[in-house]
mmCIF file of C-alpha atoms in Angstrom:
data_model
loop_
_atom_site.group_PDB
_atom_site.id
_atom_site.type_symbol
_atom_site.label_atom_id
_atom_site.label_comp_id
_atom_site.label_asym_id
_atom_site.label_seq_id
_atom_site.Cartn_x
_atom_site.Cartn_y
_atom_site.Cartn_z
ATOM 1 C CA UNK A 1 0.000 0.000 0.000
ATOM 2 C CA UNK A 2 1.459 3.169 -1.031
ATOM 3 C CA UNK A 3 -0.329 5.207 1.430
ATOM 4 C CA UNK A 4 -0.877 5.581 5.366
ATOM 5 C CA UNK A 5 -3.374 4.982 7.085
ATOM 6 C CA UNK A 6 -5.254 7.702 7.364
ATOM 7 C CA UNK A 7 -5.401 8.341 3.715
ATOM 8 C CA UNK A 8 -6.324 4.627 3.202
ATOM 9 C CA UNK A 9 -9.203 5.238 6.104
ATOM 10 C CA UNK A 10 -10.313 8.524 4.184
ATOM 11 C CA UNK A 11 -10.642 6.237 0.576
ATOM 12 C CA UNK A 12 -12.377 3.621 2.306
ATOM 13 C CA UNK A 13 -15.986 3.855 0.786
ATOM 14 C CA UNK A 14 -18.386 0.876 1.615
ATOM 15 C CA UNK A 15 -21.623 0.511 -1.007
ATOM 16 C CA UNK A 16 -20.517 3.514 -2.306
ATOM 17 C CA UNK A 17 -20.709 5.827 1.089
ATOM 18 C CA UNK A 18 -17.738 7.103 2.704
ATOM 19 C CA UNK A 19 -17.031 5.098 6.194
ATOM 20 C CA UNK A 20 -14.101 8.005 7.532
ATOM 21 C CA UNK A 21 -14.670 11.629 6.700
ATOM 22 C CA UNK A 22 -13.035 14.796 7.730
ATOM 23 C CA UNK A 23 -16.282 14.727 10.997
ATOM 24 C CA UNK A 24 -15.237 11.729 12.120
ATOM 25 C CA UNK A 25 -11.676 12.172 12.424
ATOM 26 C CA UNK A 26 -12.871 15.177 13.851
ATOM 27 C CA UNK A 27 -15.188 13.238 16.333
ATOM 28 C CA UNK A 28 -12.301 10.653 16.874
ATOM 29 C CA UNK A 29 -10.224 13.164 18.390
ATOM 30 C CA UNK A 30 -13.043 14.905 20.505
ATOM 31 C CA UNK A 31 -14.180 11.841 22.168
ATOM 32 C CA UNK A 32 -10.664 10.781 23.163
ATOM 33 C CA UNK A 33 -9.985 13.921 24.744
ATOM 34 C CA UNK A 34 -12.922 14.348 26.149
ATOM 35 C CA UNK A 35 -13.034 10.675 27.910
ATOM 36 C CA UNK A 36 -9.398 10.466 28.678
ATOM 37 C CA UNK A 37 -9.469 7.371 25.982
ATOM 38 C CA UNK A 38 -11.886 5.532 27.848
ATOM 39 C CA UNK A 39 -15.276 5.725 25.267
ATOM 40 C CA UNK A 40 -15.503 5.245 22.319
ATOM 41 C CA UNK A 41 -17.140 7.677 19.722
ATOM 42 C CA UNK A 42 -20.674 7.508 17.743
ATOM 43 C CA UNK A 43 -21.674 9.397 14.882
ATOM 44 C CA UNK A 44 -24.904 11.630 14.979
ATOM 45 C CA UNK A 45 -27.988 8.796 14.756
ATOM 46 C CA UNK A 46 -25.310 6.186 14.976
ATOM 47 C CA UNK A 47 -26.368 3.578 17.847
ATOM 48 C CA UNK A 48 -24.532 0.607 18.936
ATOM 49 C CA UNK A 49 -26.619 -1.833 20.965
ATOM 50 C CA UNK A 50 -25.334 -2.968 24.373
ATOM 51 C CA UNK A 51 -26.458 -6.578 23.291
ATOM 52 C CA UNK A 52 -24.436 -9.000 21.385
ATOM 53 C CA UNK A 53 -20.554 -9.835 20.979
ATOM 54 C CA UNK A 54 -18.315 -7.128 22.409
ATOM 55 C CA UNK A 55 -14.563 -6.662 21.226
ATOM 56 C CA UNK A 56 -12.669 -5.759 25.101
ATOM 57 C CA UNK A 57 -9.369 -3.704 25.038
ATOM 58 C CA UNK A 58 -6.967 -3.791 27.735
ATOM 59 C CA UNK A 59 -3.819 -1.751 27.199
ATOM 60 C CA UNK A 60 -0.795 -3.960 28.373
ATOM 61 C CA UNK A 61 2.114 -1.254 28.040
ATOM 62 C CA UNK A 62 2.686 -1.108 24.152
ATOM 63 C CA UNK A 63 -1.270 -1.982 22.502
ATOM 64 C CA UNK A 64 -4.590 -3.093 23.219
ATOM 65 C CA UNK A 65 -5.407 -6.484 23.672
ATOM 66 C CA UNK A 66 -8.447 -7.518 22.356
ATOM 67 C CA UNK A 67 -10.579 -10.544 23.639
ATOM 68 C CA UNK A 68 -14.284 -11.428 22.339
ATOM 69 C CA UNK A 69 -16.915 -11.693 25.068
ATOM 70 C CA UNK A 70 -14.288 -11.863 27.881
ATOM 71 C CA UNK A 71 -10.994 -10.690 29.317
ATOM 72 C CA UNK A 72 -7.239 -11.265 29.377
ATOM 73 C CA UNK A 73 -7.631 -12.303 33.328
ATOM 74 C CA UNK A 74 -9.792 -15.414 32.232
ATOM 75 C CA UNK A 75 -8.362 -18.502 33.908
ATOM 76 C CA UNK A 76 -8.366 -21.948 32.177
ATOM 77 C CA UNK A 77 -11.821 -23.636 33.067
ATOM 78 C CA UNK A 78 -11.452 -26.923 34.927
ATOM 79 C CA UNK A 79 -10.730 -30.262 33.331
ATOM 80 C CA UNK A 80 -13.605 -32.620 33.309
ATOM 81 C CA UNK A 81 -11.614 -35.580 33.304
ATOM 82 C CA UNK A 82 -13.632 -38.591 32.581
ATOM 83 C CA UNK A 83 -10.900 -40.840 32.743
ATOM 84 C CA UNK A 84 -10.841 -40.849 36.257
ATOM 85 C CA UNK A 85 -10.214 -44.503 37.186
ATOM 86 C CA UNK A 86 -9.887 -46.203 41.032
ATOM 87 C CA UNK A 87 -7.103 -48.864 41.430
ATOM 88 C CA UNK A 88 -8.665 -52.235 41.830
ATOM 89 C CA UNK A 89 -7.136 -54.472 44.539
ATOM 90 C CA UNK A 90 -9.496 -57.029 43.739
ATOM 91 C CA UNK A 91 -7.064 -58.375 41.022
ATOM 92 C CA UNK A 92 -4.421 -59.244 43.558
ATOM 93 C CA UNK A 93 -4.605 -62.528 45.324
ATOM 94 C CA UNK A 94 -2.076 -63.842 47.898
ATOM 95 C CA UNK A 95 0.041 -66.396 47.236
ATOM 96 C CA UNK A 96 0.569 -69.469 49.857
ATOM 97 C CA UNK A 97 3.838 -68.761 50.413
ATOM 98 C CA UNK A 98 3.593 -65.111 51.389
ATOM 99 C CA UNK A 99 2.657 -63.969 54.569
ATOM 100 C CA UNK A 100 0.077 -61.485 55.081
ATOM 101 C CA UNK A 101 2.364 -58.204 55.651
ATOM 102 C CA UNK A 102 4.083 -59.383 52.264
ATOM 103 C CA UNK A 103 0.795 -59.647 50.633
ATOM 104 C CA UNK A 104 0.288 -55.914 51.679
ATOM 105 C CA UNK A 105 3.854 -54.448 50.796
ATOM 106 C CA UNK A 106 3.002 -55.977 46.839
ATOM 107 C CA UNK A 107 -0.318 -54.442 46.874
ATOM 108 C CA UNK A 108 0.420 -50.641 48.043
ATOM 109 C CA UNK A 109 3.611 -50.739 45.541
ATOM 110 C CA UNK A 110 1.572 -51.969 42.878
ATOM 111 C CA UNK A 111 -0.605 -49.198 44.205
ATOM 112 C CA UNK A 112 1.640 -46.567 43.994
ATOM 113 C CA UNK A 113 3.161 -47.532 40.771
ATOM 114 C CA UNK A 114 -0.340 -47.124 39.419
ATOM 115 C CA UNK A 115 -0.961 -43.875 40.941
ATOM 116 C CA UNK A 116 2.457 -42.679 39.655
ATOM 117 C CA UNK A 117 1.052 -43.165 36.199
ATOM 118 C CA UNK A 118 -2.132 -41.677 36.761
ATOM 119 C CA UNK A 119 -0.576 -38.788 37.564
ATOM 120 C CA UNK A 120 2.068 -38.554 35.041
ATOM 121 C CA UNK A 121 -1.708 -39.370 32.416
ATOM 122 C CA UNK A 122 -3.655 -36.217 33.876
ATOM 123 C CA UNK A 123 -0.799 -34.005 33.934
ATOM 124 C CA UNK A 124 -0.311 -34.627 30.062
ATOM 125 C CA UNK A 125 -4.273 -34.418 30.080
ATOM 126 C CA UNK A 126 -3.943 -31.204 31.577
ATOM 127 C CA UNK A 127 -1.041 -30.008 29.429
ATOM 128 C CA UNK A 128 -3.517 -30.577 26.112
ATOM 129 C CA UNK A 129 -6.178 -29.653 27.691
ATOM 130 C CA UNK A 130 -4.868 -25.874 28.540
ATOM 131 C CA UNK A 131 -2.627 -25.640 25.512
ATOM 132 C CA UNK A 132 -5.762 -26.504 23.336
ATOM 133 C CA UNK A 133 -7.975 -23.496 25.629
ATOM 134 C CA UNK A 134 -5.315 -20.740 25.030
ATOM 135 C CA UNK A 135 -5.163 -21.648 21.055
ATOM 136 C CA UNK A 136 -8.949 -21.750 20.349
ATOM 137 C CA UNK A 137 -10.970 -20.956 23.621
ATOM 138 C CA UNK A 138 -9.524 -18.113 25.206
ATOM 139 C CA UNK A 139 -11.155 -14.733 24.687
ATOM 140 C CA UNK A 140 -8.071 -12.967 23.275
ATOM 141 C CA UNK A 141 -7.769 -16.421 20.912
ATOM 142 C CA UNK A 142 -11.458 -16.039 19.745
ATOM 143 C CA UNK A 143 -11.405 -12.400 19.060
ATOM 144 C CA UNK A 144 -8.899 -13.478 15.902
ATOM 145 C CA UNK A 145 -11.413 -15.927 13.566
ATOM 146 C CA UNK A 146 -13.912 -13.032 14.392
ATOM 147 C CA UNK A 147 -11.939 -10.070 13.349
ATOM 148 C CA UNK A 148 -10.487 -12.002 10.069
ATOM 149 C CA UNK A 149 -13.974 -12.524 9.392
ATOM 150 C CA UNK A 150 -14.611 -9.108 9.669
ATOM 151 C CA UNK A 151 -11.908 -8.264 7.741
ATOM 152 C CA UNK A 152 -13.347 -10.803 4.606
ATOM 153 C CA UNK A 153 -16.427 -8.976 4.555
ATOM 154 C CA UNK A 154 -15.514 -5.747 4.475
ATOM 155 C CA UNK A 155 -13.271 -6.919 1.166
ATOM 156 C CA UNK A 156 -16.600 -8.367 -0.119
ATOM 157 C CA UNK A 157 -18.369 -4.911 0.265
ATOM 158 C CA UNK A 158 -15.756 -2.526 0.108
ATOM 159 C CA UNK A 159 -14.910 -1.222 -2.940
ATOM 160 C CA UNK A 160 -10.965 -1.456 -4.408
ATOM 161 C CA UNK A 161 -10.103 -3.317 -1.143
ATOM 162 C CA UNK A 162 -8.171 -6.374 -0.180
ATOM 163 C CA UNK A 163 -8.275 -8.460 3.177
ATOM 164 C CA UNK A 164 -4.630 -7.453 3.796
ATOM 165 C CA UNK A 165 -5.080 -3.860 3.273
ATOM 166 C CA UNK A 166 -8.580 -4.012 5.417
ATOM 167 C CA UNK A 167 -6.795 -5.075 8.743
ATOM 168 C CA UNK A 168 -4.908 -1.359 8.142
ATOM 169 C CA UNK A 169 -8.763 -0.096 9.312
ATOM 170 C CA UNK A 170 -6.621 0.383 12.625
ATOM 171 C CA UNK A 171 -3.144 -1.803 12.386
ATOM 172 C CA UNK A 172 -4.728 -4.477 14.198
ATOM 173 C CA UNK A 173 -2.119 -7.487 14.438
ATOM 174 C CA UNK A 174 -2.615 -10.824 14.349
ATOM 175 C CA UNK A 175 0.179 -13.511 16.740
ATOM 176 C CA UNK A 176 0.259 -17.045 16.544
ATOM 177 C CA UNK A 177 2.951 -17.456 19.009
ATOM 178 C CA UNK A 178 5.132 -14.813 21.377
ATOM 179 C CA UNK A 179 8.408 -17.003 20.558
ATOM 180 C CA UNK A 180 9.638 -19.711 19.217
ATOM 181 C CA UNK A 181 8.976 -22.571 21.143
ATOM 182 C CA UNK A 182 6.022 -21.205 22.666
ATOM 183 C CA UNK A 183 2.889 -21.697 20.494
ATOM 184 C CA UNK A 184 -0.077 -20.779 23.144
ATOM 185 C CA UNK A 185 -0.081 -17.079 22.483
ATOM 186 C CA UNK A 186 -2.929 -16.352 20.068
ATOM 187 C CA UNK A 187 -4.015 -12.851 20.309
ATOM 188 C CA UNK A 188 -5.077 -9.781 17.918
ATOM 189 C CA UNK A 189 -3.659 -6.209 18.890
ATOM 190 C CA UNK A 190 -4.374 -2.688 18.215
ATOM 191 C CA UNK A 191 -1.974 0.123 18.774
ATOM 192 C CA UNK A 192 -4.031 2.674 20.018
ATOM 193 C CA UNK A 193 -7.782 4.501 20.113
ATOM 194 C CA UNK A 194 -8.104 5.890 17.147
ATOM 195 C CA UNK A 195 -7.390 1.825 15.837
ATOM 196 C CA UNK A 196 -10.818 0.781 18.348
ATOM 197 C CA UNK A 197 -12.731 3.757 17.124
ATOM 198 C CA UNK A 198 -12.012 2.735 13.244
ATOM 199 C CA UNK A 199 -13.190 -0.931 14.224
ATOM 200 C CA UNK A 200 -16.291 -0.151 15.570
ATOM 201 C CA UNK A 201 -17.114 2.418 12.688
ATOM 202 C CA UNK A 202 -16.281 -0.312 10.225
ATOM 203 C CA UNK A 203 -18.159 -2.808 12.644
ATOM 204 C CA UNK A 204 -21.323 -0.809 12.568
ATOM 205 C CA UNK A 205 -21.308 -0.521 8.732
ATOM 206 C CA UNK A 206 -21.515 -3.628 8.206
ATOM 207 C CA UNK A 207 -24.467 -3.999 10.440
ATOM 208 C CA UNK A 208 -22.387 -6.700 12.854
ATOM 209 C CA UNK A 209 -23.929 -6.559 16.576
ATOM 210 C CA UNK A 210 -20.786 -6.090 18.114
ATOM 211 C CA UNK A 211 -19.464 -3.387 20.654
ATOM 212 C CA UNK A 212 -15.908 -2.182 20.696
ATOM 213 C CA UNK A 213 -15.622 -1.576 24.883
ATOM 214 C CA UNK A 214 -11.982 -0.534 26.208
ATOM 215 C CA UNK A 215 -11.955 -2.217 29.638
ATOM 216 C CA UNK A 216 -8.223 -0.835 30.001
ATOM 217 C CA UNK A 217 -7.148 2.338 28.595
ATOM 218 C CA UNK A 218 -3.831 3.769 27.937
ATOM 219 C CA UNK A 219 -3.082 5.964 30.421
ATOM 220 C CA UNK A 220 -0.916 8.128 27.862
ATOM 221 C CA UNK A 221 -4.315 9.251 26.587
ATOM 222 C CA UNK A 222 -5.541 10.451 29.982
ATOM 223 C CA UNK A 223 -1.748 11.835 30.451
ATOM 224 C CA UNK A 224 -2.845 14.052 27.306
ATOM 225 C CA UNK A 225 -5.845 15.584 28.064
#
């Protein structure tokens, strides 16, 4: 794209009617001040309805972290582990030749052999289980199928528009991993307010019942007002 973003915001037309214009930028700027970068802004007649999905931004030092219909503090739900087995002395019988205190000393160290590996099975169980909750479950992992989504329609509708070009609404970011090694990060960014405000302007043109809230804001914007 040979342009930035603000000049690819202002060309940005969707069925033919101008999504950013010189007001909004305009508004953009008011509402931040005016909020300390806290809400959000709305054009005249513009409404966006409390019910539905909701985007969440919590500022983390350097962007916005955006989770769908949760927060970055969610905590990995419980594993309902139906695997859950009791060790069965029933299988043991004692031979003639053993006495009785013999007969016990096999058991428990058959016993704790077989706890040993149940323990060693759930904590693998548990391993997959919140390795597979960060990738796909987690709020900030969900808020990335939705957004791309997002991004696919407004190619659809937009006019002279491509998917990679439509994520520059705001520079929102996509990860699929912090490092190497580490694959459970799965998160979409933005950089700052005026990113969140271009999202939900683009969100509300295409009719989508979703509400951009910031939960967090950067305190550099309440530093500026």
């Amino acid at each position: 794209m040979s342009y930035d973003r603000r000049e690819f915001l202002k060309a940005l037309t969707l069925g033919g009617v101008a999504l950013f214009t010189a007001d909004w930028f305009k508004l953009v700027g008011e509402a931040k001040a005016t909020s300390a970068g806290k809400l959000l802004p709305a054009l005249p007649g513009q409404k966006v309805s409390a019910k539905g999905d909701q985007i969440r931004a919590f500022w983390t030092g350097h962007h916005f972290e955006l989770c769908l219909n949760g927060t970055i503090y969610d905590e990995v739900p419980d594993l309902e582990d139906e695997d859950e087995e009791e060790f069965d002395e029933s299988e043991f019988e004692q031979d003639e030749e053993e006495s009785e205190e013999e007969f016990e000393e096999r058991v428990q160290e058959a016993r704790d052999e077989w706890e040993s590996e149940q323990r060693s099975e759930r904590e693998s169980r548990q391993e997959d289980h919140e390795f597979d909750w960060y990738r796909h479950s987690c709020p900030g992992a969900l808020a990335v199928p939705y957004l791309r989504e997002v991004f696919d329609e407004l190619e659809l509708n937009a006019e002279e528009v491509d998917a990679v070009d439509a994520c520059d609404i705001g520079s929102i970011e996509f990860h699929d991993g912090s490092c190497p090694g580490n694959d459970t990060y799965v998160a979409a960014t933005a950089p700052d307010y005026e990113t969140l405000a271009a999202l939900q302007r683009v969100l509300g043109a295409l009719k989508r019942k979703c509400r951009v809230v910031i939960v967090e804001p950067n305190p550099g914007d309440a530093a500026k007002v």
